[in-house]
Tab-separated table of C-alpha atoms in Angstrom:
chain	number	residue	atom	x	y	z
A	1	MET	CA	0.019	-0.019	-0.034
A	2	ALA	CA	1.337	3.413	-0.870
A	3	LEU	CA	2.859	5.771	1.700
A	4	PRO	CA	0.828	8.969	2.124
A	5	ALA	CA	2.578	11.742	0.229
A	6	LEU	CA	4.495	14.381	2.196
A	7	SER	CA	5.023	17.743	0.663
A	8	GLY	CA	8.471	17.848	-0.917
A	9	PHE	CA	9.328	14.250	0.116
A	10	THR	CA	11.471	12.684	-2.510
A	11	ALA	CA	9.864	10.158	-4.764
A	12	GLN	CA	12.495	7.539	-3.958
A	13	ALA	CA	12.011	8.038	-0.233
A	14	ALA	CA	8.203	7.877	-0.667
A	15	THR	CA	8.216	4.626	-2.590
A	16	GLN	CA	10.535	2.889	-0.083
A	17	ALA	CA	9.031	4.034	3.158
A	18	ALA	CA	6.917	1.834	5.508
A	19	THR	CA	3.183	1.484	4.957
A	20	PRO	CA	0.672	2.517	7.514
A	21	ALA	CA	-2.575	0.613	8.035
A	22	VAL	CA	-5.657	1.823	6.153
A	23	ALA	CA	-7.729	2.269	9.282
A	24	ALA	CA	-5.374	3.922	11.768
A	25	PRO	CA	-6.574	3.827	15.396
A	26	ALA	CA	-7.798	7.101	16.855
A	27	GLU	CA	-5.056	7.097	19.520
A	28	PRO	CA	-1.372	6.148	19.006
A	29	THR	CA	-0.566	2.540	19.957
A	30	ASP	CA	3.171	2.891	19.882
A	31	VAL	CA	5.840	5.470	20.718
A	32	LEU	CA	8.961	6.401	18.766
A	33	THR	CA	11.538	8.123	20.981
A	34	VAL	CA	14.093	10.606	19.639
A	35	ALA	CA	16.946	11.737	21.904
A	36	ALA	CA	18.249	15.158	20.911
A	37	PHE	CA	20.032	18.316	22.072
A	38	PRO	CA	19.121	21.984	21.433
A	39	LEU	CA	18.184	23.153	18.750
A	40	VAL	CA	17.909	19.843	17.086
A	41	ASP	CA	15.063	19.011	19.442
A	42	ASP	CA	13.021	22.039	18.339
A	43	ILE	CA	13.497	21.036	14.697
A	44	ALA	CA	12.324	17.494	15.482
A	45	ARG	CA	9.241	18.730	17.297
A	46	ALA	CA	8.323	20.958	14.363
A	47	ALA	CA	7.985	17.845	12.239
A	48	MET	CA	5.345	16.248	14.520
A	49	ALA	CA	2.402	17.089	12.218
A	50	ASP	CA	4.130	15.574	9.263
A	51	TRP	CA	4.957	12.547	11.402
A	52	ARG	CA	1.368	12.060	12.397
A	53	ARG	CA	0.289	12.048	8.754
A	54	LEU	CA	2.931	9.522	7.984
A	55	HIS	CA	2.295	7.247	11.013
A	56	PRO	CA	-0.834	8.314	12.920
A	57	GLN	CA	-0.608	5.182	15.107
A	58	VAL	CA	2.926	6.060	16.482
A	59	GLU	CA	3.490	8.922	18.885
A	60	LEU	CA	6.670	10.894	18.331
A	61	ARG	CA	8.397	11.620	21.679
A	62	VAL	CA	11.391	13.977	21.669
A	63	LEU	CA	13.692	13.755	24.742
A	64	THR	CA	15.963	16.770	25.348
A	65	ARG	CA	19.107	17.140	27.316
A	66	GLN	CA	21.792	19.869	27.090
A	67	TYR	CA	24.533	19.245	24.659
A	68	SER	CA	27.184	17.620	26.956
A	69	ASP	CA	24.587	15.809	29.055
A	70	HIS	CA	23.014	14.388	25.925
A	71	HIS	CA	26.187	12.961	24.460
A	72	THR	CA	27.212	11.583	27.872
A	73	ALA	CA	23.808	9.962	28.177
A	74	MET	CA	24.118	8.379	24.719
A	75	THR	CA	27.584	7.100	25.503
A	76	THR	CA	26.241	5.365	28.595
A	77	ALA	CA	23.181	4.006	26.834
A	78	LEU	CA	25.295	2.544	24.014
A	79	SER	CA	27.736	0.875	26.439
A	80	THR	CA	25.024	-0.590	28.734
A	81	ALA	CA	22.126	-0.969	26.288
A	82	VAL	CA	19.930	0.558	28.880
A	83	GLY	CA	17.682	3.599	28.137
A	84	LEU	CA	18.403	3.503	24.343
A	85	PRO	CA	16.172	5.821	22.224
A	86	ASP	CA	14.940	4.712	18.879
A	87	VAL	CA	16.765	7.575	17.211
A	88	MET	CA	19.661	9.582	18.612
A	89	ALA	CA	20.885	12.926	17.380
A	90	LEU	CA	24.630	13.304	17.411
A	91	GLU	CA	26.876	16.347	16.837
A	92	SER	CA	29.426	15.907	14.028
A	93	SER	CA	32.478	16.005	16.361
A	94	VAL	CA	31.349	12.812	18.158
A	95	VAL	CA	30.120	10.758	15.242
A	96	GLY	CA	33.535	9.300	14.553
A	97	ARG	CA	34.121	8.416	18.183
A	98	PHE	CA	30.693	6.648	18.430
A	99	ALA	CA	31.464	4.927	15.195
A	100	GLN	CA	34.558	3.295	16.614
A	101	GLY	CA	32.586	1.884	19.490
A	102	GLY	CA	30.504	-0.389	17.315
A	103	GLY	CA	27.262	0.470	19.021
A	104	LEU	CA	25.502	2.054	16.026
A	105	ASP	CA	23.668	0.329	13.228
A	106	ASP	CA	25.290	0.207	9.752
A	107	LEU	CA	22.801	2.223	7.679
A	108	ARG	CA	23.880	0.500	4.501
A	109	ARG	CA	22.065	-2.622	5.644
A	110	PRO	CA	18.298	-3.408	5.553
A	111	PRO	CA	15.952	-1.889	6.404
A	112	TYR	CA	17.960	1.269	5.727
A	113	GLY	CA	19.880	1.411	2.475
A	114	ILE	CA	21.520	4.743	3.073
A	115	GLU	CA	23.828	4.375	0.002
A	116	ALA	CA	20.802	5.014	-2.308
A	117	TYR	CA	20.734	8.612	-1.003
A	118	ARG	CA	24.453	9.347	-1.062
A	119	GLN	CA	24.377	11.614	-4.111
A	120	GLN	CA	21.601	13.695	-2.550
A	121	LEU	CA	23.742	14.740	0.379
A	122	VAL	CA	26.634	17.130	0.716
A	123	PRO	CA	29.732	14.850	0.128
A	124	PHE	CA	31.757	15.756	3.138
A	125	ALA	CA	28.797	15.385	5.505
A	126	TYR	CA	28.039	11.848	4.255
A	127	ASP	CA	31.793	10.953	4.421
A	128	GLN	CA	31.991	12.059	8.043
A	129	ALA	CA	29.758	9.224	9.019
A	130	VAL	CA	31.702	6.487	7.235
A	131	ALA	CA	33.633	4.306	9.730
A	132	ARG	CA	37.028	2.675	8.945
A	133	ASP	CA	35.298	-0.648	7.990
A	134	GLY	CA	33.151	1.169	5.499
A	135	SER	CA	29.947	1.085	7.534
A	136	VAL	CA	27.865	4.297	7.569
A	137	VAL	CA	26.687	4.959	11.072
A	138	ALA	CA	24.690	8.183	10.817
A	139	MET	CA	22.664	10.298	8.430
A	140	PRO	CA	23.592	14.047	8.197
A	141	THR	CA	20.835	16.553	8.620
A	142	ASP	CA	22.645	19.921	8.794
A	143	ILE	CA	26.110	21.260	8.348
A	144	GLY	CA	28.229	24.281	9.296
A	145	PRO	CA	30.282	25.596	6.327
A	146	GLY	CA	33.030	27.873	7.488
A	147	THR	CA	33.134	31.518	6.664
A	148	MET	CA	34.785	34.769	7.744
A	149	LEU	CA	32.421	37.469	9.082
A	150	TYR	CA	33.908	40.976	9.138
A	151	ARG	CA	32.715	44.437	10.193
A	152	HIS	CA	32.269	46.405	7.010
A	153	ASP	CA	32.309	49.731	8.872
A	154	ILE	CA	35.565	48.997	10.630
A	155	LEU	CA	37.269	47.940	7.482
A	156	ALA	CA	36.083	51.150	5.799
A	157	ARG	CA	37.587	53.335	8.525
A	158	ALA	CA	40.928	51.477	8.233
A	159	GLU	CA	40.862	51.625	4.405
A	160	VAL	CA	41.023	47.829	4.330
A	161	VAL	CA	39.123	45.804	1.727
A	162	GLU	CA	37.848	42.275	1.792
A	163	ASP	CA	40.653	40.925	-0.414
A	164	ASP	CA	43.214	42.115	2.161
A	165	LEU	CA	41.698	39.674	4.578
A	166	THR	CA	41.109	36.737	2.356
A	167	ARG	CA	44.018	36.706	-0.095
A	168	SER	CA	46.338	34.739	2.165
A	169	TRP	CA	46.947	34.104	5.854
A	170	ASP	CA	49.947	36.515	5.791
A	171	ALA	CA	47.696	39.127	4.148
A	172	TYR	CA	45.112	38.510	6.915
A	173	ILE	CA	47.687	39.287	9.588
A	174	ALA	CA	48.963	42.334	7.740
A	175	ALA	CA	45.418	43.678	7.419
A	176	GLY	CA	44.976	43.021	11.171
A	177	GLN	CA	47.949	45.290	11.923
A	178	ARG	CA	46.382	48.059	9.833
A	179	LEU	CA	43.039	47.590	11.484
A	180	LYS	CA	44.478	47.685	14.993
A	181	ALA	CA	46.616	50.739	14.310
A	182	ARG	CA	43.821	52.779	12.576
A	183	THR	CA	40.748	51.792	14.568
A	184	GLY	CA	41.909	50.065	17.747
A	185	ALA	CA	39.863	46.965	16.912
A	186	TYR	CA	41.323	43.512	17.380
A	187	LEU	CA	41.520	41.239	14.316
A	188	ILE	CA	40.160	38.146	16.035
A	189	SER	CA	38.883	37.053	19.467
A	190	SER	CA	41.612	34.465	20.057
A	191	VAL	CA	44.547	33.172	17.931
A	192	GLN	CA	43.436	29.611	18.861
A	193	THR	CA	40.768	30.121	16.206
A	194	ILE	CA	43.485	30.764	13.607
A	195	LYS	CA	45.290	27.586	14.687
A	196	ASP	CA	42.061	25.532	14.527
A	197	ILE	CA	41.536	26.440	10.847
A	198	MET	CA	45.120	26.305	9.684
A	199	ILE	CA	45.652	22.704	10.904
A	200	ARG	CA	42.783	21.791	8.648
A	201	ASP	CA	44.075	23.683	5.692
A	202	GLY	CA	45.532	21.644	2.797
A	203	LEU	CA	44.241	18.166	3.922
A	204	ASN	CA	43.291	15.782	1.174
A	205	THR	CA	40.309	13.442	1.299
A	206	GLY	CA	41.011	10.592	3.627
A	207	GLU	CA	43.773	12.327	5.584
A	208	GLY	CA	43.339	12.517	9.335
A	209	LEU	CA	43.666	15.703	11.367
A	210	TYR	CA	45.790	14.430	14.238
A	211	PHE	CA	46.281	10.676	13.368
A	212	ASP	CA	46.568	8.727	10.117
A	213	THR	CA	44.601	5.592	9.402
A	214	ASP	CA	47.232	3.535	11.223
A	215	SER	CA	47.050	5.730	14.367
A	216	ARG	CA	50.417	7.381	13.643
A	217	VAL	CA	50.549	10.875	15.128
A	218	LEU	CA	50.605	13.744	12.651
A	219	VAL	CA	50.990	16.787	14.840
A	220	ASN	CA	54.825	17.192	14.598
A	221	SER	CA	54.645	18.350	10.986
A	222	PRO	CA	54.943	21.501	8.795
A	223	ARG	CA	51.149	21.831	8.874
A	224	PHE	CA	51.098	22.301	12.628
A	225	GLU	CA	54.271	24.312	12.651
A	226	ARG	CA	52.763	26.824	10.266
A	227	ALA	CA	49.605	27.084	12.294
A	228	PHE	CA	51.567	27.591	15.566
A	229	GLU	CA	53.845	30.191	13.894
A	230	LEU	CA	50.995	32.270	12.548
A	231	ALA	CA	49.040	32.123	15.822
A	232	LEU	CA	52.199	33.208	17.752
A	233	ARG	CA	52.894	36.093	15.360
A	234	ALA	CA	49.275	37.304	15.680
A	235	ARG	CA	49.649	37.217	19.477
A	236	GLN	CA	52.968	38.991	19.460
A	237	LEU	CA	51.495	41.743	17.291
A	238	GLY	CA	48.626	42.178	19.757
A	239	LEU	CA	45.987	41.274	17.199
A	240	ASP	CA	43.794	39.001	19.300
A	241	ALA	CA	41.566	40.057	22.201
A	242	LYS	CA	42.450	36.991	24.178
A	243	VAL	CA	38.850	36.072	24.858
A	244	SER	CA	37.025	32.836	24.403
A	245	ASN	CA	34.122	32.424	22.034
A	246	TRP	CA	30.685	32.552	23.732
A	247	SER	CA	32.162	34.362	26.764
A	248	ASN	CA	30.641	37.631	27.923
A	249	ASP	CA	33.696	39.503	26.823
A	250	TRP	CA	33.452	37.911	23.312
A	251	GLY	CA	29.813	38.982	23.022
A	252	ALA	CA	30.595	42.522	24.237
A	253	GLY	CA	33.435	42.743	21.720
A	254	LEU	CA	31.115	41.850	18.894
A	255	LYS	CA	28.490	44.289	19.999
A	256	GLN	CA	30.852	47.246	20.582
A	257	GLY	CA	33.011	46.923	17.538
A	258	ARG	CA	36.138	45.755	19.285
A	259	LEU	CA	36.373	42.596	17.070
A	260	ALA	CA	36.859	43.205	13.362
A	261	THR	CA	36.463	39.656	12.154
A	262	GLU	CA	35.300	36.307	13.277
A	263	LEU	CA	36.093	32.910	11.717
A	264	SER	CA	33.219	30.545	12.265
A	265	ALA	CA	30.297	28.815	10.624
A	266	ALA	CA	27.518	30.255	8.567
A	267	TRP	CA	25.096	29.634	11.390
A	268	LEU	CA	26.859	32.279	13.529
A	269	VAL	CA	25.012	34.907	11.528
A	270	GLY	CA	21.720	33.660	13.052
A	271	GLN	CA	23.249	33.724	16.547
A	272	LEU	CA	24.520	37.316	16.049
A	273	SER	CA	21.207	38.604	14.693
A	274	SER	CA	19.038	36.914	17.266
A	275	PHE	CA	20.808	37.370	20.651
A	276	VAL	CA	24.573	37.974	20.505
A	277	ALA	CA	24.776	41.297	18.772
A	278	PRO	CA	21.410	42.229	17.157
A	279	SER	CA	22.245	45.905	17.282
A	280	THR	CA	25.003	45.392	14.663
A	281	ARG	CA	22.546	44.504	11.905
A	282	GLY	CA	23.829	45.680	8.566
A	283	LEU	CA	27.415	46.168	9.665
A	284	TRP	CA	28.634	42.655	9.022
A	285	ARG	CA	29.621	40.914	5.720
A	286	ALA	CA	30.529	37.276	4.957
A	287	ALA	CA	33.647	36.218	2.974
A	288	PRO	CA	35.622	33.078	2.371
A	289	LEU	CA	38.158	31.990	4.945
A	290	PRO	CA	41.718	33.320	4.465
A	291	GLY	CA	43.890	31.774	1.833
A	292	GLY	CA	41.090	29.616	0.437
A	293	ALA	CA	40.956	27.472	3.575
A	294	GLN	CA	37.936	25.187	3.944
A	295	ALA	CA	36.539	24.092	7.304
A	296	ALA	CA	33.318	22.790	8.760
A	297	TYR	CA	32.022	23.835	12.100
A	298	GLY	CA	29.572	21.357	13.669
A	299	GLY	CA	26.512	19.814	12.168
A	300	ALA	CA	23.953	17.275	13.260
A	301	PHE	CA	23.380	13.662	12.407
A	302	TYR	CA	20.806	11.022	13.265
A	303	ALA	CA	21.775	7.524	14.173
A	304	ILE	CA	20.151	4.236	15.337
A	305	ALA	CA	21.670	2.168	18.112
A	306	ARG	CA	22.421	-1.441	17.196
A	307	LYS	CA	20.691	-2.658	20.293
A	308	SER	CA	17.567	-0.460	20.048
A	309	ALA	CA	14.091	-2.091	19.766
A	310	PRO	CA	14.175	-4.168	16.549
A	311	SER	CA	10.380	-3.670	16.105
A	312	ARG	CA	10.840	0.066	15.688
A	313	LYS	CA	13.935	0.227	13.495
A	314	ALA	CA	11.984	0.684	10.341
A	315	LEU	CA	9.994	3.444	11.996
A	316	ALA	CA	13.172	5.050	13.184
A	317	TRP	CA	14.494	5.060	9.593
A	318	ASP	CA	11.251	6.673	8.418
A	319	PHE	CA	11.725	9.446	10.914
A	320	ILE	CA	15.350	9.999	9.845
A	321	ARG	CA	14.410	10.148	6.204
A	322	LEU	CA	11.633	12.620	6.976
A	323	MET	CA	14.128	14.888	8.744
A	324	THR	CA	16.968	14.520	6.162
A	325	LEU	CA	15.369	13.776	2.719
A	326	ASP	CA	12.256	15.972	2.755
A	327	PRO	CA	13.273	19.350	1.108
A	328	ALA	CA	10.378	21.166	2.907
A	329	ARG	CA	11.530	19.995	6.249
A	330	GLN	CA	15.216	20.869	5.589
A	331	LEU	CA	14.300	24.265	4.255
A	332	GLN	CA	12.083	25.057	7.193
A	333	ALA	CA	14.894	24.170	9.619
A	334	PHE	CA	17.233	26.467	7.703
A	335	LYS	CA	14.779	29.320	7.816
A	336	THR	CA	13.899	29.023	11.442
A	337	HIS	CA	17.068	27.719	13.120
A	338	ASP	CA	19.857	28.491	10.601
A	339	ALA	CA	20.423	24.736	10.179
A	340	PHE	CA	22.279	24.740	6.823
A	341	PRO	CA	20.793	21.777	4.850
A	342	ALA	CA	22.821	18.682	4.188
A	343	LEU	CA	20.326	17.780	1.474
A	344	ARG	CA	21.613	19.151	-1.855
A	345	ASP	CA	18.107	19.323	-3.382
A	346	VAL	CA	17.339	22.255	-1.151
A	347	HIS	CA	20.386	24.240	-2.381
A	348	ALA	CA	18.618	25.191	-5.612
A	349	ASP	CA	15.688	26.827	-3.649
A	350	PRO	CA	15.309	30.577	-4.358
A	351	PHE	CA	15.833	31.251	-0.600
A	352	PHE	CA	19.594	30.786	-1.201
A	353	SER	CA	19.610	33.791	-3.517
A	354	GLU	CA	17.628	36.084	-1.177
A	355	PRO	CA	19.524	38.927	0.476
A	356	VAL	CA	20.468	38.484	4.134
A	357	ASP	CA	19.362	41.649	5.975
A	358	PHE	CA	21.850	41.217	8.871
A	359	LEU	CA	24.665	41.197	6.294
A	360	GLY	CA	23.571	44.398	4.627
A	361	GLY	CA	21.608	42.598	1.943
A	362	GLN	CA	24.505	40.380	0.858
A	363	ARG	CA	23.522	37.109	-0.804
A	364	ALA	CA	25.808	35.158	1.437
A	365	ARG	CA	23.949	31.802	1.325
A	366	LEU	CA	25.344	31.256	-2.221
A	367	LEU	CA	28.855	31.756	-0.776
A	368	TRP	CA	28.239	29.198	1.934
A	369	ARG	CA	26.573	26.731	-0.493
A	370	ASP	CA	29.707	26.754	-2.711
A	371	ALA	CA	31.980	26.438	0.289
A	372	ALA	CA	30.063	23.353	1.534
A	373	LEU	CA	30.834	21.478	-1.665
A	374	ARG	CA	34.545	22.164	-1.378
A	375	ILE	CA	35.004	20.835	2.146
A	376	THR	CA	36.623	17.458	2.539
A	377	ALA	CA	35.852	15.045	5.237
A	378	MET	CA	38.498	13.927	7.635
A	379	PRO	CA	38.644	10.409	9.170
A	380	VAL	CA	37.919	10.765	12.848
A	381	HIS	CA	40.138	8.964	15.274
A	382	LYS	CA	38.808	7.842	18.643
A	383	GLN	CA	41.493	9.975	20.346
A	384	ASN	CA	40.722	13.176	18.349
A	385	GLN	CA	39.093	15.027	21.229
A	386	PHE	CA	41.970	14.318	23.517
A	387	ALA	CA	44.390	15.318	20.774
A	388	GLU	CA	42.617	18.616	20.396
A	389	GLU	CA	43.002	19.360	24.090
A	390	VAL	CA	46.718	18.383	24.014
A	391	VAL	CA	47.423	20.655	20.978
A	392	GLN	CA	45.480	23.477	22.533
A	393	THR	CA	47.441	23.228	25.714
A	394	GLU	CA	50.774	23.129	23.892
A	395	LEU	CA	49.894	26.210	21.891
A	396	ASP	CA	49.012	27.997	25.126
A	397	LYS	CA	52.471	27.227	26.410
A	398	VAL	CA	54.033	28.579	23.216
A	399	LEU	CA	51.983	31.810	23.519
A	400	ARG	CA	53.149	32.243	27.152
A	401	ASN	CA	56.798	31.745	26.012
A	402	GLN	CA	57.113	28.595	28.108
A	403	LYS	CA	58.129	26.423	25.090
A	404	THR	CA	59.391	26.730	21.558
A	405	ILE	CA	57.082	25.547	18.821
A	406	LYS	CA	59.326	22.651	18.039
A	407	GLN	CA	59.466	21.504	21.642
A	408	ALA	CA	55.705	21.896	22.006
A	409	LEU	CA	54.862	19.867	18.977
A	410	ALA	CA	57.442	17.180	19.907
A	411	ASP	CA	55.898	16.856	23.397
A	412	ALA	CA	52.394	16.730	21.912
A	413	GLU	CA	53.519	13.942	19.545
A	414	ALA	CA	55.029	11.905	22.363
A	415	LEU	CA	51.961	12.155	24.568
A	416	LEU	CA	49.585	11.256	21.719
A	417	ALA	CA	51.703	8.321	20.594
A	418	ARG	CA	51.477	6.838	24.091
A	419	ARG	CA	47.705	7.469	24.163
A	420	ALA	CA	47.173	5.993	20.661
A	421	ARG	CA	48.785	2.728	21.635
A	422	ARG	CA	46.195	2.088	24.373
């Protein structure tokens, strides 16, 4: 029996989805649980009406925890098989770690068949969920293409143009010197942000960030040396405000024009306009990252635990396809929550060509769409999170003149090598 049509749902998805009974009961007789974190939970709840039309006999129940609590709870549930939801939302940075644990279903297998949809999804997002053994453990729903946001008014006062910031990393630093000298504004909130992007710059598809596929440590390399050198130079020149993102000082700097640029994700525009710095509407512009660098910042995925209830796995897959393959759902999430769609079908929507008021009418979504297709996925090692902390700590020691760059990277390599052997 045919699946009731959903507005915008792909023909392929519609023909393959599960079939509800003709005479659905007046009240739901089953419950599908989805565990999520903000704002993914809001996006899931917004789909409840569509879900009721698709499966009127199954209640959709969305369970919410704060970001860190959610991922801790999912880690515990996967290891104990207790309290498993039917569907779990995962942030991109933890997908690789969860994949290595073996607790997630391989979505290539029945009743899923994710490979049939691969060409419909942004390539790097799909690749992020591919484990070392080739299994695909999660379905991407939104992504965070990297971008530079800069204050147009501050640049004008300093007689700096966009190309001065984006042409190369050296040009970015030189422009920061002019901005600081002529306006007093800092180039960036923290030089750690520069390092975070530069260590991702120049990677080829399949190359790891901190480890290669054989768990060899990659941090004592020209890629990390260059990132540390540029971060140190920016600090020595007084170009960063030495404040952490999402701190009160960071927000105040953005509001008061003390920060000339920010390197982040496209979704930051929504955060700035809604609560971080709404008074700066029209003063910001978006541009590519310096030197043609490509980076992704976050993104959400849906996964199914291997030991979740077998009777609801097909239903869980129906929900995931509704959230990830229905262009109407994806577009609505983009419009309401700045959740940049992982579904490529949505990228041709006229909304992408509309001017962004907060960015002075710039059609920035086209820039971000193009950037998303140039990002390459990196294999995620189970020790990546620890490696990030180690590298961050070593850069702090370099910035405080406690170590040379060579010593810091050598120490990081030694520590990570010991950890990787565990």
